[in-house]
Coordinates of N, CA and C in Angstrom, one line a residue:
X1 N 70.3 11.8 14.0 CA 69.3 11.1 13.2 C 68.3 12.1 12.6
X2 N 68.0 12.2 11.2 CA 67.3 12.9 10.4 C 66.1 12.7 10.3
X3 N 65.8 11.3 10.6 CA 64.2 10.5 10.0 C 63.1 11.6 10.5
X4 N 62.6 11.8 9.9 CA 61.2 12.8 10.7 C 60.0 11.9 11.4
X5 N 59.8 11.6 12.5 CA 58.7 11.0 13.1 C 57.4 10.6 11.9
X6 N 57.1 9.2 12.1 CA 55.9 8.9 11.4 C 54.6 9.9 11.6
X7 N 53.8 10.3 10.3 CA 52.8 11.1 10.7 C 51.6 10.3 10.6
X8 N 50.9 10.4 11.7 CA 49.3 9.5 11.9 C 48.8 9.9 10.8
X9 N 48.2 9.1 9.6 CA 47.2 9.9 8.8 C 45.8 8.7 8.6
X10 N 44.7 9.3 8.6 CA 43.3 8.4 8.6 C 43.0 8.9 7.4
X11 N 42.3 7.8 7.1 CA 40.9 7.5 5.7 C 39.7 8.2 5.9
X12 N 39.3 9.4 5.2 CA 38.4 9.9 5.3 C 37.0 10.0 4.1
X13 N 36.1 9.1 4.5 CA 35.2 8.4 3.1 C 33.9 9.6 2.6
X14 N 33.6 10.1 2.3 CA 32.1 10.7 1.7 C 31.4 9.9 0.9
X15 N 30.4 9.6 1.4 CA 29.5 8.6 0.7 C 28.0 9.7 0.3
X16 N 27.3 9.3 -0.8 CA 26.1 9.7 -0.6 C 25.1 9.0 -0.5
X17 N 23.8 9.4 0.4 CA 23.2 8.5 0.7 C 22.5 7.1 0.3
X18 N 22.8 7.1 -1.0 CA 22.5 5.5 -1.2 C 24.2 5.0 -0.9
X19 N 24.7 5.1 -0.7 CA 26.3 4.3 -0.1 C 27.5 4.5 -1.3
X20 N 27.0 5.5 -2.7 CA 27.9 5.9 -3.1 C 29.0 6.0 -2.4
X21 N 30.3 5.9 -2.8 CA 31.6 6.5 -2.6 C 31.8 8.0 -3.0
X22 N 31.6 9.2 -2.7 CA 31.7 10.3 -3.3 C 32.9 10.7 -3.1
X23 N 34.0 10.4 -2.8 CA 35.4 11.2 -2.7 C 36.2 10.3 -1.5
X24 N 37.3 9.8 -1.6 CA 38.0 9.3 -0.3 C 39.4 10.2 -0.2
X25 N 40.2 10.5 0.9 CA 41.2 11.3 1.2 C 41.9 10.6 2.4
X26 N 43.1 10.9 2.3 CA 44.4 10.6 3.8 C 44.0 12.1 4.1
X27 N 43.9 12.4 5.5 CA 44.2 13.4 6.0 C 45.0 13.0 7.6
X28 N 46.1 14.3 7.7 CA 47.2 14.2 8.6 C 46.2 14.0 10.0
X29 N 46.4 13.2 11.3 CA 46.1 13.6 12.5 C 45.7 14.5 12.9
X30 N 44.6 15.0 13.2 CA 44.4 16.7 13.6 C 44.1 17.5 12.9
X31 N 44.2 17.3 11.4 CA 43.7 18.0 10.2 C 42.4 17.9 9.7
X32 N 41.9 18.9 9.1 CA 40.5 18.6 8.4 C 40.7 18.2 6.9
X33 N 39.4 17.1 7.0 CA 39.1 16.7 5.7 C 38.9 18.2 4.3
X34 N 38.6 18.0 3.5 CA 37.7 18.7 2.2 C 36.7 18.2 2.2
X35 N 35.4 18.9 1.9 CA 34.4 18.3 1.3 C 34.4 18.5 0.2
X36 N 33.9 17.1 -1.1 CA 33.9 17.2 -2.9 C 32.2 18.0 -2.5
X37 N 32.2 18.5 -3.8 CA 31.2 19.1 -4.5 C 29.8 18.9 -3.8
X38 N 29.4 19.4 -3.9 CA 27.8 19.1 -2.9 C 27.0 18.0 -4.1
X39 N 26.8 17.1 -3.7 CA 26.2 15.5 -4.5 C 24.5 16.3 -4.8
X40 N 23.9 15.9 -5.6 CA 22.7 16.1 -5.9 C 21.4 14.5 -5.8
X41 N 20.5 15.1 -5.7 CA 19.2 14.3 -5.8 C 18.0 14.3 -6.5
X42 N 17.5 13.6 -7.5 CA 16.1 14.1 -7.5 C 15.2 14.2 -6.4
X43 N 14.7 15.1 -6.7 CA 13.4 15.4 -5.3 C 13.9 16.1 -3.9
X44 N 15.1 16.3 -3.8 CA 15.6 16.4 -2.5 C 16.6 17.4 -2.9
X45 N 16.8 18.4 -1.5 CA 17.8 19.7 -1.5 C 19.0 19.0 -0.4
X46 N 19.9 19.5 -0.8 CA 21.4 19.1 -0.1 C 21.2 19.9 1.3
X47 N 21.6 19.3 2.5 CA 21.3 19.8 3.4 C 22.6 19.4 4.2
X48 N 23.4 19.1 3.8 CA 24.9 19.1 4.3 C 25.4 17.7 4.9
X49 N 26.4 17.4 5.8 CA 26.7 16.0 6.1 C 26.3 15.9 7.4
X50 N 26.6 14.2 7.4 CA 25.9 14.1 8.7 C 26.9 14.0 10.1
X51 N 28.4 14.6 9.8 CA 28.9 14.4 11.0 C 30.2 15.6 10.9
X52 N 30.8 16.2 11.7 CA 32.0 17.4 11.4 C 33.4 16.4 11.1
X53 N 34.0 17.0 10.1 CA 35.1 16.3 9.9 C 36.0 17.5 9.9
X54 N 36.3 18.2 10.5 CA 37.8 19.6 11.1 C 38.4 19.0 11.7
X55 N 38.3 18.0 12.3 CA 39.7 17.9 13.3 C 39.4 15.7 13.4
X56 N 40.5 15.0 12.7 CA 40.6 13.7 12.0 C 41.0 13.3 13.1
X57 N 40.7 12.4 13.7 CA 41.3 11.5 14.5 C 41.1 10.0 14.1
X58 N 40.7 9.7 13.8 CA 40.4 8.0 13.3 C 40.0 8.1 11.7
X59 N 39.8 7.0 11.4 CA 39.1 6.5 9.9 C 37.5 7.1 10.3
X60 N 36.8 7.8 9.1 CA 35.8 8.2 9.1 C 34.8 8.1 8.1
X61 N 33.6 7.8 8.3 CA 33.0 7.8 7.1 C 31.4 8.8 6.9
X62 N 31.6 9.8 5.9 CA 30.6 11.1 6.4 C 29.6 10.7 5.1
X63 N 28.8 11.0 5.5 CA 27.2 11.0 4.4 C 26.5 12.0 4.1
X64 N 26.2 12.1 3.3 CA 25.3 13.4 2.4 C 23.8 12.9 3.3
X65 N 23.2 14.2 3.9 CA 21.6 14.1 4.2 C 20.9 15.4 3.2
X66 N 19.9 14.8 2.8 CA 18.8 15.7 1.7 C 17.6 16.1 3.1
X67 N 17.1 17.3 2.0 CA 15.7 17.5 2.8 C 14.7 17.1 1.7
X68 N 13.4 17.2 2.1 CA 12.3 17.6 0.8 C 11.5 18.0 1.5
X69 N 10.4 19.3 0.7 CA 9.0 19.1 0.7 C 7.7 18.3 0.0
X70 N 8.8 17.6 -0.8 CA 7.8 16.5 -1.7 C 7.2 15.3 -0.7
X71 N 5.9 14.9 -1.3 CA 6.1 13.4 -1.0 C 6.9 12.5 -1.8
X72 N 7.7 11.8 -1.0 CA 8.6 10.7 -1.6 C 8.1 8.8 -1.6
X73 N 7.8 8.6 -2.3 CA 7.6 7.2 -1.8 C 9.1 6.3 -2.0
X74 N 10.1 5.5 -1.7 CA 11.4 5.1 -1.8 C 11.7 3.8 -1.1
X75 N 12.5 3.0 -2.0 CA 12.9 1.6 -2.0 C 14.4 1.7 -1.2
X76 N 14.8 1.4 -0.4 CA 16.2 1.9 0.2 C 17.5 1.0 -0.5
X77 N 18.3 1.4 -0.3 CA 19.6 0.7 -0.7 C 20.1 0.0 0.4
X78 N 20.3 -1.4 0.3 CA 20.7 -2.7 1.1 C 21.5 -3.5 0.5
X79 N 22.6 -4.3 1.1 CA 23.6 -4.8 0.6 C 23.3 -6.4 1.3
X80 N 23.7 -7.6 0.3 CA 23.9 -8.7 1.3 C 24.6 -9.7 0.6
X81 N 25.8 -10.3 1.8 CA 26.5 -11.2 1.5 C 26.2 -12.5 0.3
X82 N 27.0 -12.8 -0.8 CA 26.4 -13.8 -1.5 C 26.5 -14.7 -1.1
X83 N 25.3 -15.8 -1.1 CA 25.3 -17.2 -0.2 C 24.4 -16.8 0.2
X84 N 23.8 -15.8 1.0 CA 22.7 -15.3 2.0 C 21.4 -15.7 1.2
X85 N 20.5 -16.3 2.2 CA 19.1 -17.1 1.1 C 17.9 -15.9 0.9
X86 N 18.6 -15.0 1.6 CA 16.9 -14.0 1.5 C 18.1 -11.8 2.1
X87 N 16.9 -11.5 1.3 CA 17.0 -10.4 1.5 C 15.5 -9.2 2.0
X88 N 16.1 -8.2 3.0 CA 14.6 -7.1 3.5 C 14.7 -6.3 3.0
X89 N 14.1 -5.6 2.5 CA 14.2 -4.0 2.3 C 12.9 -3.3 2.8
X90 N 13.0 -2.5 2.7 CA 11.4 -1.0 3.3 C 11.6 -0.1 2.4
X91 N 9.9 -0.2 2.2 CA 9.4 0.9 0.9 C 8.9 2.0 2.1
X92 N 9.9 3.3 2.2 CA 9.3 4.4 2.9 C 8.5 5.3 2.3
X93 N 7.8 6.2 3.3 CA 7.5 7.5 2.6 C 7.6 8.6 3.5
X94 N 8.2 10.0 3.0 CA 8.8 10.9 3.6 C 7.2 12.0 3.2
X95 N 7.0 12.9 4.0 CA 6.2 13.7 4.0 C 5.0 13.3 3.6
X96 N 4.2 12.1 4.7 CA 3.2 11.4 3.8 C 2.1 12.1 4.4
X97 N 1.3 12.8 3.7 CA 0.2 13.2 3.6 C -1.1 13.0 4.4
X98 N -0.7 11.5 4.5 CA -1.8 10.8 4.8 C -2.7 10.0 3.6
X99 N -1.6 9.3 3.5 CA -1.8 8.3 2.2 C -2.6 6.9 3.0
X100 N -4.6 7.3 2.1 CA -5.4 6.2 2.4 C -5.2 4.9 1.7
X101 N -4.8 4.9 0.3 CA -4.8 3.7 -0.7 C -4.1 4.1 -1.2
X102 N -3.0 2.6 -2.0 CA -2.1 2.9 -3.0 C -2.0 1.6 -3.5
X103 N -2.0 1.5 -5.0 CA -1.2 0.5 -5.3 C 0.2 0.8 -6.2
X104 N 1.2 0.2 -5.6 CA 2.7 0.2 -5.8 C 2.9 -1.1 -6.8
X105 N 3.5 -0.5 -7.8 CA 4.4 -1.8 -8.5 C 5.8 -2.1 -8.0
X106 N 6.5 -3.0 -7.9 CA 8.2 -3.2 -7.5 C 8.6 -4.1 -8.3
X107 N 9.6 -3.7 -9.4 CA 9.9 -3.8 -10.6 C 11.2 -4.8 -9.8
X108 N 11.8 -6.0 -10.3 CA 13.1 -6.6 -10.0 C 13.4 -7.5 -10.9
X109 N 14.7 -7.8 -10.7 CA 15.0 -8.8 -12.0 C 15.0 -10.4 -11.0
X110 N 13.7 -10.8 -11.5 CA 12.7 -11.9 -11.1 C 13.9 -13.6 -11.0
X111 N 14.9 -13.5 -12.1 CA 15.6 -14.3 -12.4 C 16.7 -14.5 -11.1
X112 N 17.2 -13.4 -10.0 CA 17.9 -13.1 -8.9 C 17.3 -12.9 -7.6
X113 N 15.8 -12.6 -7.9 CA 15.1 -12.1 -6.7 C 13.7 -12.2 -6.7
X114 N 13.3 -13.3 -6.2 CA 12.0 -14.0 -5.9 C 11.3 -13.3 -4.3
X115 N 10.1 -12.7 -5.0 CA 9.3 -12.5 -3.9 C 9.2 -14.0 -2.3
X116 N 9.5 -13.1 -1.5 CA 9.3 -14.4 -0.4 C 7.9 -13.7 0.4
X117 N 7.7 -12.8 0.9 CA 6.8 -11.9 1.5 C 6.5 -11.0 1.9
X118 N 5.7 -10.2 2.0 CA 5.8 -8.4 2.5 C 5.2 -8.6 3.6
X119 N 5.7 -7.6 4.8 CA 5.1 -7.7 6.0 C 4.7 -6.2 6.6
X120 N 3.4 -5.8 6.6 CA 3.2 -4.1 6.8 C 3.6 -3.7 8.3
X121 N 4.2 -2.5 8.3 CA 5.0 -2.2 9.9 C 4.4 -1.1 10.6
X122 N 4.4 0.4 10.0 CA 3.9 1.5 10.9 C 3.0 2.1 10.8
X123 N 1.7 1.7 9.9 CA 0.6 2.3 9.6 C -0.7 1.1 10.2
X124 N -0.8 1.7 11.3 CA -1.9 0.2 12.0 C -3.3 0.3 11.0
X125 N -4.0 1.8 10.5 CA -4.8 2.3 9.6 C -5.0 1.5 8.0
X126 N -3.6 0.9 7.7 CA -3.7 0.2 6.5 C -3.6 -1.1 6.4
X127 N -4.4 -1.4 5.4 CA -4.2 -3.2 5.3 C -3.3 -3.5 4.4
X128 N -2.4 -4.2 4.1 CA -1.5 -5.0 3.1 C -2.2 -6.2 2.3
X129 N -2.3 -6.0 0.5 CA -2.8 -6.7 0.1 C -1.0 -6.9 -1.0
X130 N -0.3 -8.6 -0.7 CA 0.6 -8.7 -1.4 C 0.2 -10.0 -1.9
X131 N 1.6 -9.7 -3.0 CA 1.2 -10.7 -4.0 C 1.2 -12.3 -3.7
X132 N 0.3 -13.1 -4.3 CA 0.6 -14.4 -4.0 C 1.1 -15.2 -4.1
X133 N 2.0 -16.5 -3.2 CA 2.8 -17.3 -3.1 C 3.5 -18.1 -4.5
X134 N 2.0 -17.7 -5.7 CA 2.2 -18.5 -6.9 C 2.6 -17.2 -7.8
X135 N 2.8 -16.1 -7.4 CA 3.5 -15.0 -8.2 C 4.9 -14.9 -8.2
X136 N 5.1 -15.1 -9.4 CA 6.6 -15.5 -9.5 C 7.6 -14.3 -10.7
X137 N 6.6 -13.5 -11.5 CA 7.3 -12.9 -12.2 C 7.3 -11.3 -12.0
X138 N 8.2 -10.7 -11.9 CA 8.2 -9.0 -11.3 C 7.1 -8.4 -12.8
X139 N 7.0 -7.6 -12.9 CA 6.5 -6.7 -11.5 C 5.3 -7.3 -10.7
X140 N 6.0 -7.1 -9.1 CA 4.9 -7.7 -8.1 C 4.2 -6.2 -7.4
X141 N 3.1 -6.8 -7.7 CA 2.0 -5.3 -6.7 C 1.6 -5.9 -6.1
X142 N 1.8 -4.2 -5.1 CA 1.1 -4.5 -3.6 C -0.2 -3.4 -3.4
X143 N -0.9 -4.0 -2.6 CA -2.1 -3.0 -2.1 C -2.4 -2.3 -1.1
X144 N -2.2 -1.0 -0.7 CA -2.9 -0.3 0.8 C -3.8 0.3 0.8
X145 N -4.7 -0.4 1.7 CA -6.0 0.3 1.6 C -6.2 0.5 3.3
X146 N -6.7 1.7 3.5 CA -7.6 2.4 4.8 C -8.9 2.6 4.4
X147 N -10.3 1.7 5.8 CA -11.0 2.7 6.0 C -11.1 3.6 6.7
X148 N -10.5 4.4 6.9 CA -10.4 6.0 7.8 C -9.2 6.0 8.6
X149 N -8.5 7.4 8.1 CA -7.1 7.8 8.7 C -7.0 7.9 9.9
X150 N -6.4 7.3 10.6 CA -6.0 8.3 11.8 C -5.0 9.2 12.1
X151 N -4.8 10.3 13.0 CA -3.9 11.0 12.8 C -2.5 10.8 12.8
X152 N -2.6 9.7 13.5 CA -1.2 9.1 14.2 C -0.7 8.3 12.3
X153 N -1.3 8.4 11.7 CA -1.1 7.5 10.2 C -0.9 8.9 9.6
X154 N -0.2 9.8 9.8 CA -0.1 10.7 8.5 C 1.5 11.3 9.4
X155 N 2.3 10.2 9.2 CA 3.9 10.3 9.6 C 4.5 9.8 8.4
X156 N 5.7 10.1 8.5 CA 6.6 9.3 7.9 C 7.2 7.6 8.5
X157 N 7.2 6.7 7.2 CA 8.0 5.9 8.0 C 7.8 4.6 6.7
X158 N 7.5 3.4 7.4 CA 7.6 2.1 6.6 C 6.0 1.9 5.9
X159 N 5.9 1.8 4.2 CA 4.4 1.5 4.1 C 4.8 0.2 4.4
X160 N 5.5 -0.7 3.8 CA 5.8 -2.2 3.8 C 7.1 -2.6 3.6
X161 N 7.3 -4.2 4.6 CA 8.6 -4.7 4.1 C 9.2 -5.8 3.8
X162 N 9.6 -5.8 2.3 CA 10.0 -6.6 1.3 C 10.8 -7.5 1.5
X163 N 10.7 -9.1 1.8 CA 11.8 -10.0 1.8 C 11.6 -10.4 0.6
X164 N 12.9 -10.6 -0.3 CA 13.5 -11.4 -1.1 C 14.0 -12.5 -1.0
X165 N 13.6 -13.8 -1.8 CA 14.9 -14.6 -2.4 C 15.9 -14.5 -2.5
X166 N 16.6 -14.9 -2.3 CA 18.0 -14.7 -3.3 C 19.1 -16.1 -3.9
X167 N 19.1 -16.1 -5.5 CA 18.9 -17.2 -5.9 C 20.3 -17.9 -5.8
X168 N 20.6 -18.8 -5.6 CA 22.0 -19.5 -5.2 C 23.0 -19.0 -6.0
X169 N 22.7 -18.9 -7.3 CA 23.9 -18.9 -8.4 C 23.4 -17.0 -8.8
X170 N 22.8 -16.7 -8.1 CA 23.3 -14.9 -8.3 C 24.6 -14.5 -8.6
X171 N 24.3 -13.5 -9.3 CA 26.2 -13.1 -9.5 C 26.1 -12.2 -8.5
X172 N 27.8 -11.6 -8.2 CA 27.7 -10.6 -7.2 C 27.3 -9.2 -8.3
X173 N 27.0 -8.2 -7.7 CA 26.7 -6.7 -8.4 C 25.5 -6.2 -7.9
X174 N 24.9 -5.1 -8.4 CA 23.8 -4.4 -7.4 C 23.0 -4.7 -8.5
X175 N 21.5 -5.0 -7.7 CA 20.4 -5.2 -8.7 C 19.3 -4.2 -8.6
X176 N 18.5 -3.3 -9.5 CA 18.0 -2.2 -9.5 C 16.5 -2.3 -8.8
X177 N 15.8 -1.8 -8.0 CA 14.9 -1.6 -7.1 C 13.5 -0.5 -7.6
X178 N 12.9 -0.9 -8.6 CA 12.2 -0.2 -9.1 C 10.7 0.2 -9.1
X179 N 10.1 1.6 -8.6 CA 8.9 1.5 -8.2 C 8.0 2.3 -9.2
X180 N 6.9 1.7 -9.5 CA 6.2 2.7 -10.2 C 4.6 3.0 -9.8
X181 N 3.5 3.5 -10.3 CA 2.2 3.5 -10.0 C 1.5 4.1 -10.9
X182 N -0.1 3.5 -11.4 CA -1.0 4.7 -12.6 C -1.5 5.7 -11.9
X183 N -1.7 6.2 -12.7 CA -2.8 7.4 -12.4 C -3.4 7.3 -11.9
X184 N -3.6 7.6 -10.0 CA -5.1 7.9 -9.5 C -4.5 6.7 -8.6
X185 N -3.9 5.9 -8.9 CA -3.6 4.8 -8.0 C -2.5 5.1 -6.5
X186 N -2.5 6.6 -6.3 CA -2.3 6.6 -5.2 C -3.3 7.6 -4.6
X187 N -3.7 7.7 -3.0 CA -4.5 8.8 -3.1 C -5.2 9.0 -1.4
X188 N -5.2 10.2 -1.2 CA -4.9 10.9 0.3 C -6.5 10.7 0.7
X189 N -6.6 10.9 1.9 CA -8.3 11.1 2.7 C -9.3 11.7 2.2
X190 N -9.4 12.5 1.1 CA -10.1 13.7 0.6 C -10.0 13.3 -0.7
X191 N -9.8 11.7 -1.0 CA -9.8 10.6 -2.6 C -9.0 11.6 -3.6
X192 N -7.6 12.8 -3.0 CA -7.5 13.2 -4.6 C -6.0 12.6 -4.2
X193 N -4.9 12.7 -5.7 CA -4.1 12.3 -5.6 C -2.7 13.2 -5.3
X194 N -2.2 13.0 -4.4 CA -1.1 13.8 -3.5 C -0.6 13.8 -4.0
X195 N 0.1 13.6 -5.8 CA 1.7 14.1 -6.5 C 2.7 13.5 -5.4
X196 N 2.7 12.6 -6.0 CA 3.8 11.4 -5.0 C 5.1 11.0 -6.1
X197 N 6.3 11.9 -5.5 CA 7.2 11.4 -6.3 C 7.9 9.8 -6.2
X198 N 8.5 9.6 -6.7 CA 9.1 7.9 -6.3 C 10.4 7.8 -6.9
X199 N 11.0 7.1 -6.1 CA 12.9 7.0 -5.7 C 13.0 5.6 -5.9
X200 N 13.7 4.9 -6.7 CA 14.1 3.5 -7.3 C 15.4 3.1 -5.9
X201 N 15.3 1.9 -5.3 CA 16.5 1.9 -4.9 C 17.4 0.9 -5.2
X202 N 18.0 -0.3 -4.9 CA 18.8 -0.9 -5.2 C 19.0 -2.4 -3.8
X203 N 19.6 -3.8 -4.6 CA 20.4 -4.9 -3.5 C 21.3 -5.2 -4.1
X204 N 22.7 -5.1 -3.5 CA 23.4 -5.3 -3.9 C 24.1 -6.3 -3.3
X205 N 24.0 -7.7 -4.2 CA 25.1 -9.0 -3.8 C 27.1 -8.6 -3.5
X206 N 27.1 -8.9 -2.7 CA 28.5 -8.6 -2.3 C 29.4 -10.2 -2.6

């Protein structure tokens, strides 16, 4: 009998951190994957993946992690079943300063995704001023205001978090997550403004 034994081979996925697909591969049992090209970011340096793939034993799925020294303020990438009546997201911030006040716009296509409420999470320092129950057309702003930092408030983490609508007859596809702010409208303990980059993210109906 000539047949050569079946050889194990697994699915090996690289995604980058918003859930791109960056490259998929069979690799044999025991074998190492390739990594594609080092993915890029605005604002952020490539800082490698987040798990070793040299030696395959199962289906795998590896992710690009970034660094920065920037402040980032960022809308995250979230996925949700169509049918689903509501969606969360979290507006983070990475290297925050110590951000006293800000007001944020969040840009959506209003016709798919109706504000339901924002609920503030890791900054006990700030107040949340969101939009009201009769605000129905994007862009919706929100407000943070502190009177006086504490130290434990100058982390990274959640300023606020965003439930959506989601409207019965949505199509499936990813809908764009857009953040913007004026001049002066954000701004650290010492009233000047920290150069705060900002990261658009995405919901995508499945």
């Amino acid at each position: 009998d000539t047949t050569k034994p079946a050889v194990d081979t697994f699915t090996v996925t690289f995604k980058d951190f918003d859930g791109t697909v960056l490259n998929t591969q069979k690799v044999e049992k025991g074998k190492g994957a390739t990594a594609p090209a080092d993915p890029k970011r605005e604002n952020f340096k490539f800082a490698g993946w987040d798990k070793s793939f040299k030696k395959i034993t199962s289906d795998l799925v590896v992710t690009a992690t970034y660094t920065t020294t920037k402040t980032v303020i960022y809308a995250e990438y979230v996925s949700v079943n169509k049918g689903t009546g509501e969606v969360t997201m979290n507006i983070r911030v990475i290297n925050n300063p110590g951000i006293m006040g800000a007001v944020l716009k969040v840009s959506v296509d209003d016709k798919v995704l109706g504000l339901k409420e924002a609920t503030k999470t890791e900054y006990p320092g700030l107040t949340l001023t969101s939009p009201g129950p009769k605000t129905t057309a994007s862009p919706y702003t929100f407000m943070l205001d502190a009177l006086e930092l504490a130290k434990e408030d100058k982390k990274d983490g959640t300023l606020f978090t965003i439930t959506f609508k989601v409207g019965d007859t949505a199509a499936t596809g990813k809908y764009d997550i857009k953040l913007s702010y004026d001049n002066g409208a954000i701004f650290d303990e010492d009233y000047k403004d920290p150069k705060v980059c900002l990261e658009n993210g995405s919901i995508t109906i499945k």
